PDB file of C-alpha atoms and ligand atoms in Angstrom:
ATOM      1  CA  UNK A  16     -18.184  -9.844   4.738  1.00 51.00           C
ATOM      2  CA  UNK A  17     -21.080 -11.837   6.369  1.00 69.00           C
ATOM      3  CA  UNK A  18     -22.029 -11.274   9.650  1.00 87.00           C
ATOM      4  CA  UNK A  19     -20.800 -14.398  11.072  1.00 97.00           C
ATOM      5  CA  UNK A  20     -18.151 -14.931  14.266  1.00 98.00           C
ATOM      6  CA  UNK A  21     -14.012 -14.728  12.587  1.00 98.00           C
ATOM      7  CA  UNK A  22     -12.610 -15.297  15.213  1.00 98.00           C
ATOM      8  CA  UNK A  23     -12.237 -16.962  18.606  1.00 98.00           C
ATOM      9  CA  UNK A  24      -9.838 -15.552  21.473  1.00 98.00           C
ATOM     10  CA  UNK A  25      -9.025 -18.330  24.183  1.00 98.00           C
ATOM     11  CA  UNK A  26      -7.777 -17.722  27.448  1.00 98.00           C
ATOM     12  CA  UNK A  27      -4.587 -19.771  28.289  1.00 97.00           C
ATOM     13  CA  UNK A  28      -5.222 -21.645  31.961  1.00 96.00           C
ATOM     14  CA  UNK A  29      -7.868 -23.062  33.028  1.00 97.00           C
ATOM     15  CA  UNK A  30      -9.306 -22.664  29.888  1.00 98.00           C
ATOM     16  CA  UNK A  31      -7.165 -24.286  27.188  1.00 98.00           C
ATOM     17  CA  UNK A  32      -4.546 -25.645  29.150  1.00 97.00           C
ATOM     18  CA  UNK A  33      -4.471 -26.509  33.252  1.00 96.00           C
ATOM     19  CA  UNK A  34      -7.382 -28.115  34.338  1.00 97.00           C
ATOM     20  CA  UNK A  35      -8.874 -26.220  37.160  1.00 96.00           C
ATOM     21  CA  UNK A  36      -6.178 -23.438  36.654  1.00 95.00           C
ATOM     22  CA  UNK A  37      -3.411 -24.486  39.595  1.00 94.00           C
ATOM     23  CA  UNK A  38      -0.506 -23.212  38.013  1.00 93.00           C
ATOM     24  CA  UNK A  39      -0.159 -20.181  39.322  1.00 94.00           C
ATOM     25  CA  UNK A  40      -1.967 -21.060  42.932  1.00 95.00           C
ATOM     26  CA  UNK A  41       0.915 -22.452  44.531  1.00 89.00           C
ATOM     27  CA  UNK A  42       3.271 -19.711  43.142  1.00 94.00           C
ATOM     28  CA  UNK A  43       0.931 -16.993  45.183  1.00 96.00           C
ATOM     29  CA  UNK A  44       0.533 -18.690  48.070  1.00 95.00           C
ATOM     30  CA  UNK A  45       4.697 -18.980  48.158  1.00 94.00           C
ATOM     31  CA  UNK A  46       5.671 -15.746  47.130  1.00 97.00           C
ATOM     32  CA  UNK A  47       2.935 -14.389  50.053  1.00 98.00           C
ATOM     33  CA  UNK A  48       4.197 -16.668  52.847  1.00 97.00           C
ATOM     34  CA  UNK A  49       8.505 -15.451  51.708  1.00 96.00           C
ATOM     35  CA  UNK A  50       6.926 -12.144  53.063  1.00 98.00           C
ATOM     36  CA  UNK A  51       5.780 -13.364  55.904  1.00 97.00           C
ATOM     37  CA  UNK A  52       2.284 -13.658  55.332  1.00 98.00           C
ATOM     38  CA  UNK A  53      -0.155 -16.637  54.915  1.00 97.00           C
ATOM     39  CA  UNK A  54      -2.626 -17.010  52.509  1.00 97.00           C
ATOM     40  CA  UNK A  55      -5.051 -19.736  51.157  1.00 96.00           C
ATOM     41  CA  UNK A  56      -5.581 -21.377  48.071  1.00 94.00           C
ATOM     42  CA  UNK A  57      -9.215 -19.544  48.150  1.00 94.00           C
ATOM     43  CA  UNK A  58      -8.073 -16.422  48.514  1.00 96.00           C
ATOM     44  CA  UNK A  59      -5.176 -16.367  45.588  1.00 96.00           C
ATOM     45  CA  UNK A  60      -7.746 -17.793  43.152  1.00 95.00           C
ATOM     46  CA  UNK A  61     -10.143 -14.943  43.774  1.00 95.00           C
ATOM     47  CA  UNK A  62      -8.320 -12.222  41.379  1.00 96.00           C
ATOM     48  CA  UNK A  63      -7.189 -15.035  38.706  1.00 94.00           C
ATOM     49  CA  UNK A  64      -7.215 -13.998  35.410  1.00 93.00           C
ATOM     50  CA  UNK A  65      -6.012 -10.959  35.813  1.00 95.00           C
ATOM     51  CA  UNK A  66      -2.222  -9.704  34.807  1.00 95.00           C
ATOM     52  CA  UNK A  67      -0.118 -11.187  37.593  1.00 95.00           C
ATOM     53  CA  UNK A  68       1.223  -7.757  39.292  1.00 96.00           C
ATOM     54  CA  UNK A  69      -2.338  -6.523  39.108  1.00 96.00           C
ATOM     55  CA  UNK A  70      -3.796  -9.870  40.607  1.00 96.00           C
ATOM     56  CA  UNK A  71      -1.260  -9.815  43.578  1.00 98.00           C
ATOM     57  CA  UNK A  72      -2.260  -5.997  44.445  1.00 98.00           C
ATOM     58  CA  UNK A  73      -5.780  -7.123  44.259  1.00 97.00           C
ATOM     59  CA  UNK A  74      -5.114  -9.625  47.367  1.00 98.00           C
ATOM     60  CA  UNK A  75      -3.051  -7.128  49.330  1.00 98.00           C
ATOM     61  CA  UNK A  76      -6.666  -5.070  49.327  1.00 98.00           C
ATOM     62  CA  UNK A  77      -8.319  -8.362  50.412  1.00 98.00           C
ATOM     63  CA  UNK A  78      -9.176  -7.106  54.294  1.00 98.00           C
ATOM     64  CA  UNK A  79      -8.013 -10.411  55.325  1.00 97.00           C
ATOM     65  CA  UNK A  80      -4.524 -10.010  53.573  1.00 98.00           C
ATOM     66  CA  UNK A  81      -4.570  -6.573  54.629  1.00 98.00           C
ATOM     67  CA  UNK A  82      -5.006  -7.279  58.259  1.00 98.00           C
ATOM     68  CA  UNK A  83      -2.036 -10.119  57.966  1.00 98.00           C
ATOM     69  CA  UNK A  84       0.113  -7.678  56.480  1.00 98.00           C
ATOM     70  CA  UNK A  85      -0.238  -5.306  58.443  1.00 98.00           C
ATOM     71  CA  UNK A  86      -0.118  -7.110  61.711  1.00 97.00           C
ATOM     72  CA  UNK A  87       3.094  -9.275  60.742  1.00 97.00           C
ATOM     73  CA  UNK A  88       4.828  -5.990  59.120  1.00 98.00           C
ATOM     74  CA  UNK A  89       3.352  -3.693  61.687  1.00 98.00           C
ATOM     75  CA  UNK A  90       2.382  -0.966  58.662  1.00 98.00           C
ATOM     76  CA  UNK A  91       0.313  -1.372  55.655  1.00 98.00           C
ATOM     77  CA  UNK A  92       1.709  -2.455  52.218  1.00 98.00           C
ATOM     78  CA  UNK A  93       2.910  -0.649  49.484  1.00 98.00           C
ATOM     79  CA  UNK A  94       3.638  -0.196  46.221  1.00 98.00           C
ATOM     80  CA  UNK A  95       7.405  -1.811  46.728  1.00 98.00           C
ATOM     81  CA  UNK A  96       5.720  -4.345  48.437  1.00 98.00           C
ATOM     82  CA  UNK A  97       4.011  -5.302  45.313  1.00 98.00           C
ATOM     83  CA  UNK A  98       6.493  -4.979  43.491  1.00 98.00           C
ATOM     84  CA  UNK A  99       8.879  -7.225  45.534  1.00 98.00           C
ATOM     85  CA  UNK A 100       6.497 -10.303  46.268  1.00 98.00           C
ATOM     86  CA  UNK A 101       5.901  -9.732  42.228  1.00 97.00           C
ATOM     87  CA  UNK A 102       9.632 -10.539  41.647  1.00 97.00           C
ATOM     88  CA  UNK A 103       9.661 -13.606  44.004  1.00 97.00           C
ATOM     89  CA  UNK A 104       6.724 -14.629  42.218  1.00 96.00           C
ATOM     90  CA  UNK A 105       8.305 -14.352  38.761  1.00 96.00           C
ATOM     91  CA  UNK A 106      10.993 -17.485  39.494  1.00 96.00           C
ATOM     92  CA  UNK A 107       8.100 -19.565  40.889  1.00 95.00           C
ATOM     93  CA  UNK A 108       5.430 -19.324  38.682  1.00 95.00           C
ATOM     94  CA  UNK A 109       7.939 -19.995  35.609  1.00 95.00           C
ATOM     95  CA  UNK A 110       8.836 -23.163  38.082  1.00 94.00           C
ATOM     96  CA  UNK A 111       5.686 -24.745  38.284  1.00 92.00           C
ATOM     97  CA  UNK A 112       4.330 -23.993  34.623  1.00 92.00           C
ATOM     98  CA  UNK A 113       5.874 -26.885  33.186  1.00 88.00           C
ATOM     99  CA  UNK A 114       3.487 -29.362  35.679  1.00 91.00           C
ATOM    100  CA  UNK A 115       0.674 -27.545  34.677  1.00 93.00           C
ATOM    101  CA  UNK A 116       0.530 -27.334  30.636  1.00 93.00           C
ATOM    102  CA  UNK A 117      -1.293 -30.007  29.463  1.00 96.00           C
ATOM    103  CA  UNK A 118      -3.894 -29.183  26.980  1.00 98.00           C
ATOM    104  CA  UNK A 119      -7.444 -29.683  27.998  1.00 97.00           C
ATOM    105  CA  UNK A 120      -8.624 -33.488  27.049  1.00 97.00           C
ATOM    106  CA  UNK A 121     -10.647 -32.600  23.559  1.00 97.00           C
ATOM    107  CA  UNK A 122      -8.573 -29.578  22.571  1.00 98.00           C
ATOM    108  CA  UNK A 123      -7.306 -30.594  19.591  1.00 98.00           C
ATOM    109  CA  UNK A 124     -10.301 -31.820  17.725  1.00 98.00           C
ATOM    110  CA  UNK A 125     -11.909 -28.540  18.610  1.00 98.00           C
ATOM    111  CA  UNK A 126      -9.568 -26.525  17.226  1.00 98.00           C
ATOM    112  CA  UNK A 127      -9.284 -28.731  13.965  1.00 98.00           C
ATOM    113  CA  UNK A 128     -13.487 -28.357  13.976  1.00 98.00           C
ATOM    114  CA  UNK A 129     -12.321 -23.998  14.122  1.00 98.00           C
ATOM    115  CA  UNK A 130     -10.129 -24.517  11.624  1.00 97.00           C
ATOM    116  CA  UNK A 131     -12.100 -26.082   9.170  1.00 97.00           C
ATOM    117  CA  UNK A 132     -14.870 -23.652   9.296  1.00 95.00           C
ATOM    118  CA  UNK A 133     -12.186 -20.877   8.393  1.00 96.00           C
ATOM    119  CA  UNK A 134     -11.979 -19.619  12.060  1.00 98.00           C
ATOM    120  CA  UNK A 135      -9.438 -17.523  13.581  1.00 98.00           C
ATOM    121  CA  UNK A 136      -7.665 -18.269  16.812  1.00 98.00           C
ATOM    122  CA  UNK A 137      -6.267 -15.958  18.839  1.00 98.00           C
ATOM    123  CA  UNK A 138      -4.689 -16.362  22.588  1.00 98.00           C
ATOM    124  CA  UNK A 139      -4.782 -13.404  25.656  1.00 98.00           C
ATOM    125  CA  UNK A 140      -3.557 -13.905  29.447  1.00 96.00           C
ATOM    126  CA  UNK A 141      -2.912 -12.924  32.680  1.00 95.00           C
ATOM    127  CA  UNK A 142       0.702 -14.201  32.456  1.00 95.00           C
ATOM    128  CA  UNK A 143       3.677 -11.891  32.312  1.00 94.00           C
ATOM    129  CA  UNK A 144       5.889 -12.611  29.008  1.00 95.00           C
ATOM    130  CA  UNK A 145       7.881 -15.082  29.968  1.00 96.00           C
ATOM    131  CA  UNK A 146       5.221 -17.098  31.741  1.00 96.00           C
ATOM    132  CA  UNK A 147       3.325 -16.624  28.537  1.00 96.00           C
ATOM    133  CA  UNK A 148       5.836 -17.851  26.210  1.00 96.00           C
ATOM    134  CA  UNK A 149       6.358 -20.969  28.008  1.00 96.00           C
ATOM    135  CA  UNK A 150       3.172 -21.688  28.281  1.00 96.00           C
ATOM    136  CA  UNK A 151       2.983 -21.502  24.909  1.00 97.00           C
ATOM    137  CA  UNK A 152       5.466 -23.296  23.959  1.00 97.00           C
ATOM    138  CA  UNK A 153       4.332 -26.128  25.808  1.00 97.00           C
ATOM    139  CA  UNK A 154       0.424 -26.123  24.025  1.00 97.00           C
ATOM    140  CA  UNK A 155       2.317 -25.632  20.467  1.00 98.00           C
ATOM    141  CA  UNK A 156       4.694 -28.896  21.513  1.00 97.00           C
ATOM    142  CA  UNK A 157       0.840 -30.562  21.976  1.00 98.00           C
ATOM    143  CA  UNK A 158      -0.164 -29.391  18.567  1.00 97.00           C
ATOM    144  CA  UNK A 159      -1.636 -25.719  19.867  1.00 98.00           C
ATOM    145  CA  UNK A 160      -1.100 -22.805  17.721  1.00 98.00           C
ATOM    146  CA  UNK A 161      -2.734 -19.780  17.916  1.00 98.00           C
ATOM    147  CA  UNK A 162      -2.573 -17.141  15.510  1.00 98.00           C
ATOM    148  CA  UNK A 163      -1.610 -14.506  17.359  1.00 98.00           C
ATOM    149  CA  UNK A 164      -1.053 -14.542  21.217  1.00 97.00           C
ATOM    150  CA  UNK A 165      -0.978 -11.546  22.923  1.00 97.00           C
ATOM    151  CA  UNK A 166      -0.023 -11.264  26.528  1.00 96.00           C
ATOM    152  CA  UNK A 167      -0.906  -7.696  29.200  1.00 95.00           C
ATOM    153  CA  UNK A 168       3.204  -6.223  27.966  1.00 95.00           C
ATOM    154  CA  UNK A 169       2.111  -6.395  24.645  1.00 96.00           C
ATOM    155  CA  UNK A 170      -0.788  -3.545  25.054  1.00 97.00           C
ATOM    156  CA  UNK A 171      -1.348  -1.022  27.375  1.00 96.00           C
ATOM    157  CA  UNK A 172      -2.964  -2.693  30.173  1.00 96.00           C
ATOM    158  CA  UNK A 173      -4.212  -5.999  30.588  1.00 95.00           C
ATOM    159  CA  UNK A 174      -7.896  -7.181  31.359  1.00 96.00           C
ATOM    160  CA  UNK A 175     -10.255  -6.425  32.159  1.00 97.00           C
ATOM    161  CA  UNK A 176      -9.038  -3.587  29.672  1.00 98.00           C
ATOM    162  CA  UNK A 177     -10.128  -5.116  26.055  1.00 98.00           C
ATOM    163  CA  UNK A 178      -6.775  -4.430  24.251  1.00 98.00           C
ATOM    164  CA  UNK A 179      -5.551  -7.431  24.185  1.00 98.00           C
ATOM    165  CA  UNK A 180      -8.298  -8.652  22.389  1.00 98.00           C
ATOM    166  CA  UNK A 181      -8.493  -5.958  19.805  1.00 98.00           C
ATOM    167  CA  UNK A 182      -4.835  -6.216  19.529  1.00 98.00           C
ATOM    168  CA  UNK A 183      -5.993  -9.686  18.236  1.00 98.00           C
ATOM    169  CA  UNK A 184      -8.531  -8.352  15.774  1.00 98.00           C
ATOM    170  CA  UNK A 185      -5.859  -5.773  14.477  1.00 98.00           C
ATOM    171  CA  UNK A 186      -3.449  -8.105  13.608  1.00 98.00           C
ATOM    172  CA  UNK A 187      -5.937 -10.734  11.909  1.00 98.00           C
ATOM    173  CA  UNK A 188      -7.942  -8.383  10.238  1.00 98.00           C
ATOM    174  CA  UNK A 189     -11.146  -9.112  11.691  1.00 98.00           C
ATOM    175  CA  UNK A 190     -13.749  -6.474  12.510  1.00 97.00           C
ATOM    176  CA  UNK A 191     -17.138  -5.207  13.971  1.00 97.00           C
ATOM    177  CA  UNK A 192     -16.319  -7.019  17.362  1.00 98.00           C
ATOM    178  CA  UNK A 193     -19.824  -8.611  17.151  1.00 98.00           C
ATOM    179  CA  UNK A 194     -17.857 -10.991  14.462  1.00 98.00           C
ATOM    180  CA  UNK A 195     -15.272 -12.273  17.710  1.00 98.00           C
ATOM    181  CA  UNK A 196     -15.915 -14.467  20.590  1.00 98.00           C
ATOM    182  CA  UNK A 197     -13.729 -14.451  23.621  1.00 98.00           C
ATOM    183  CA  UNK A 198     -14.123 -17.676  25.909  1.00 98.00           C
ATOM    184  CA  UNK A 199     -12.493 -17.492  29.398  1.00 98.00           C
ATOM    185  CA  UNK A 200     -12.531 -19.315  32.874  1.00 97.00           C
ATOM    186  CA  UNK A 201     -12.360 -16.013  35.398  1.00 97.00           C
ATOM    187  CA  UNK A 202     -14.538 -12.990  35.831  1.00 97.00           C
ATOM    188  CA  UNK A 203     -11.699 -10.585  34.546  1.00 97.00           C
ATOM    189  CA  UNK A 204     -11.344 -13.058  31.242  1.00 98.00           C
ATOM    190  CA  UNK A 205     -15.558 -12.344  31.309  1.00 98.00           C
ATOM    191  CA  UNK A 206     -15.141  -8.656  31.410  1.00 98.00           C
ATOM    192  CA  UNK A 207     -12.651  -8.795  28.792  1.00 98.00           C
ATOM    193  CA  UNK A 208     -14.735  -9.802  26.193  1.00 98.00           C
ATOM    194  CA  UNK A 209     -17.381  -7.536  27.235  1.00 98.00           C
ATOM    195  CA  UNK A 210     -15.355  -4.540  27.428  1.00 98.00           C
ATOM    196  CA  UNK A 211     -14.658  -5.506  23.751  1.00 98.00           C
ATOM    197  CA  UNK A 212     -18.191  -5.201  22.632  1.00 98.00           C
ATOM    198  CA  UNK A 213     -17.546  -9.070  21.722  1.00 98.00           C
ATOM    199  CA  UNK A 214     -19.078 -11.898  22.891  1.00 98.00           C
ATOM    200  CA  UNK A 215     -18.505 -13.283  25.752  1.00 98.00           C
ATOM    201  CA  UNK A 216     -18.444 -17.084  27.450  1.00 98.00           C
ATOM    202  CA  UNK A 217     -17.025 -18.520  30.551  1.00 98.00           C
ATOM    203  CA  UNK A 218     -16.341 -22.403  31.062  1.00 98.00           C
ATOM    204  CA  UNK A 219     -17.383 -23.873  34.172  1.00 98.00           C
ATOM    205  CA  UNK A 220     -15.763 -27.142  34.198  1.00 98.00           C
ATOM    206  CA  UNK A 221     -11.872 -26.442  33.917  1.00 98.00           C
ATOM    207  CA  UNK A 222     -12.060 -23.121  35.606  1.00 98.00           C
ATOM    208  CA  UNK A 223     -10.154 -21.704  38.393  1.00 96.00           C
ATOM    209  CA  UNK A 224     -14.152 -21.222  39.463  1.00 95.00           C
ATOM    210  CA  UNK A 225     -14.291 -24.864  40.231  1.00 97.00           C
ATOM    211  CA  UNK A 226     -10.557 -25.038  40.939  1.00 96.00           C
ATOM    212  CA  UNK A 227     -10.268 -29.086  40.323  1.00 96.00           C
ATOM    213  CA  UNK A 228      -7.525 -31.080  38.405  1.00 95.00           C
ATOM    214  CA  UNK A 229      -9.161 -33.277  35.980  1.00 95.00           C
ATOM    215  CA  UNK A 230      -8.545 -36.611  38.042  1.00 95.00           C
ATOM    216  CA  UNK A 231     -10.004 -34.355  41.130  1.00 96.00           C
ATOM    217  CA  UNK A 232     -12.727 -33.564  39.290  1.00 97.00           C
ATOM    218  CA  UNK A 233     -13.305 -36.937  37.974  1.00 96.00           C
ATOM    219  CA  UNK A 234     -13.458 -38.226  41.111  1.00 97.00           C
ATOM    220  CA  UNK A 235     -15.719 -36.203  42.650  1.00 97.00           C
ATOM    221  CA  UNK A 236     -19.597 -37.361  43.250  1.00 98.00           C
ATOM    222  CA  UNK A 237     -22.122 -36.003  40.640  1.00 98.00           C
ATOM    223  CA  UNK A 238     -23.851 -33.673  43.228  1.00 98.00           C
ATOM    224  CA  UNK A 239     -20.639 -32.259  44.302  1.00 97.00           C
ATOM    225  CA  UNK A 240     -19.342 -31.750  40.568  1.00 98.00           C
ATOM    226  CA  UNK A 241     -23.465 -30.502  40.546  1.00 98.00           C
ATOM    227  CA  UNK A 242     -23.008 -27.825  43.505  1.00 98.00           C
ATOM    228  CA  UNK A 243     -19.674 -26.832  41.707  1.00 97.00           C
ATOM    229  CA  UNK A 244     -20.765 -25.892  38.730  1.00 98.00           C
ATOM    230  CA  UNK A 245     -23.974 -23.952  39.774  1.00 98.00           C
ATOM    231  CA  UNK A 246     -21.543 -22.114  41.974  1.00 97.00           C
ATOM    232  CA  UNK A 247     -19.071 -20.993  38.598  1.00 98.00           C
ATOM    233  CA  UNK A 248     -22.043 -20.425  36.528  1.00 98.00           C
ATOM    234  CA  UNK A 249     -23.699 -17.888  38.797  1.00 98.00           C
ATOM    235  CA  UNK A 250     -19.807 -16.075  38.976  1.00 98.00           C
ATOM    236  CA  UNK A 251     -19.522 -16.003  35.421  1.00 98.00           C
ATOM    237  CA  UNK A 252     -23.193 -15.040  34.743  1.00 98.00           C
ATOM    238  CA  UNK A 253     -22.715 -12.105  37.176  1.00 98.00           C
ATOM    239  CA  UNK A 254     -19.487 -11.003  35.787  1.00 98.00           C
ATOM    240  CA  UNK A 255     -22.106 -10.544  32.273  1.00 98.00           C
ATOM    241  CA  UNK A 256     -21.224 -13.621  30.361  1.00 98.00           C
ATOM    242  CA  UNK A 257     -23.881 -14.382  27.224  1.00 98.00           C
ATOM    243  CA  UNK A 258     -22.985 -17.851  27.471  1.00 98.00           C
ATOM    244  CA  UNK A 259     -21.283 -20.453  29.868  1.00 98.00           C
ATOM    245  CA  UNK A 260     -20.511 -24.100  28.444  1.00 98.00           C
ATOM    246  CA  UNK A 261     -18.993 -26.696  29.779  1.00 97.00           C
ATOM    247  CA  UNK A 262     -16.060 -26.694  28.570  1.00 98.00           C
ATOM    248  CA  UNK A 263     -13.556 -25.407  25.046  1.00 98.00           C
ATOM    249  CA  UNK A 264     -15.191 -28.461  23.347  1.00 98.00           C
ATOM    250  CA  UNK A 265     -18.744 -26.881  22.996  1.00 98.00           C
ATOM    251  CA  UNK A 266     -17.198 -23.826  21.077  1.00 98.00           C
ATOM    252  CA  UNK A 267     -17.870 -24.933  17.445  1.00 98.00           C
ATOM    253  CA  UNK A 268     -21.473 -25.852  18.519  1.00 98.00           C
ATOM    254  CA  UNK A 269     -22.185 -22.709  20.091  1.00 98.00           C
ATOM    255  CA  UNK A 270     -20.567 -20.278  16.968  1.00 98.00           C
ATOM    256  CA  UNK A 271     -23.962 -22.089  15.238  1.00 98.00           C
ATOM    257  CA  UNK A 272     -25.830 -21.037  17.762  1.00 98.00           C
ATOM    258  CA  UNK A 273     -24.203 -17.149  17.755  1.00 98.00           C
ATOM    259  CA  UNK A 274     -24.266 -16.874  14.023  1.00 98.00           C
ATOM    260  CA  UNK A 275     -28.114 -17.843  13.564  1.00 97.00           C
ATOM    261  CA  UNK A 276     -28.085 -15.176  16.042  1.00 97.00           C
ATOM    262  CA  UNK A 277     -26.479 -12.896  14.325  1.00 97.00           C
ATOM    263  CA  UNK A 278     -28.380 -13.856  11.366  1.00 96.00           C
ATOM    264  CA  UNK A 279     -31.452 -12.371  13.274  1.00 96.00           C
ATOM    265  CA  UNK A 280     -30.356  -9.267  14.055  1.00 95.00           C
ATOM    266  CA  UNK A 281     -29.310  -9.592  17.534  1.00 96.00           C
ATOM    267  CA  UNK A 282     -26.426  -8.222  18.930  1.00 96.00           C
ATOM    268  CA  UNK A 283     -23.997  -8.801  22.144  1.00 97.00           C
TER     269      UNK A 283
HETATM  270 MG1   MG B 328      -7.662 -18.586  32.901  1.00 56.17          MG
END
């Protein structure tokens, strides 16, 4: 086979669907405050893209969280803790999804671009199963199919562990990982694709990064959506991603880019 990218993994929110990734914001910030404790929209987007469970044990060991926890429960959290704002989060994120599934504007063209250069397309998240299927369902009602899609239950762990990805790559057939691109909106999606030995590339504009809806975003000045994006490129530049583009729509050109690349030897 020639040494060209196979396949392309998309993250779900923020990324391919849900501009600015809100869907699961409000369901945080709910199931925090029916346990007594407050937090802000800030502070729930900072683990996103991880598996849910994982994501909300990430912001109990937030000092801020842990401080509120502690002082409104008058110990620190545990483990059944995590497990019970996990379970009021279940009912509420599934709630909200169906606001928050439109594709992003461009989507489909992209994909027919993928398509017609023979490209795979495969689909990992931070959503539990049933979040995940409905999600899902909603892009394929829009004219979205993946491949495969492959959510943290499926494998052993979910990012930044690489498994889903190569779950992915098992099922399609498509191997050395330098032949798969993984294109995400959070740091964990970033590490993901590393992890993988794939490449890796982060989208500023729909990201839970820049956190905006699409009519927030356009109606935000230029030096503002400026200051914005600088901010989510440095994040996802950090986190190790080889590229960040503006948005899904930029894929097919950049595969041209990665396979003259590859063409020359070099390597993720
Ligand atoms: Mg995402």
């Amino acid at each position: 086979m020639q040494n060209v990218i196979q396949l392309v993994v998309f993250d779900w929110a923020g990324t391919t669907v849900d501009h600015g990734c809100f869907a699961p914001v409000a369901a945080f910030m709910q199931s925090f405050k029916q346990h007594g404790v407050h937090v802000t929209s800030e502070e729930a987007r900072v683990p996103m893209g991880l598996h849910k469970k994982d994501h909300i044990r990430t912001m109990l060991q937030m000092p801020g969280i842990t401080a509120r926890w502690k002082s409104q429960h008058g110990k620190d959290w545990t483990e059944a803790d995590v497990q019970s704002i996990f379970e009021a989060f279940m009912p509420m994120q599934l709630e909200v999804l169906g606001q928050h599934s439109d594709l992003i504007p461009g989507l489909i063209e992209t994909l027919a671009q993928l398509r017609s250069s023979n490209l795979k397309i495969a689909g990992t998240t931070g959503y539990f199963r049933e979040a995940a299927d409905s999600v899902a369902k909603a892009a394929a009602q829009q004219g979205y199919i993946p491949d495969i899609n492959n959510c943290p239950e499926d494998v052993s762990a979910g990012r930044p562990a690489p498994w889903m990805i190569y779950r992915s790559m098992e099922k399609l057939g498509v191997y050395p990982p330098m032949n798969v691109i993984k294109v995400g909106d959070t740091i964990p999606d970033i590490e993901e694709g590393r992890n993988a030995g794939c490449w890796s590339v982060g989208v500023l504009r729909t990201s839970s990064e820049v956190g905006a809806s699409l009519a927030e975003w356009e109606a935000m000045s230029p030096s503002l959506q400026d200051t914005k994006i600088s901010r989510a490129k440095k994040v996802l530049t950090d986190a190790g991603a080889h590229f960040v583009i503006d948005s899904v729509n930029e894929v097919p050109k950049l595969i041209t880019e990665i396979n003259l690349r590859l063409s020359r030897g070099e390597r993720p």
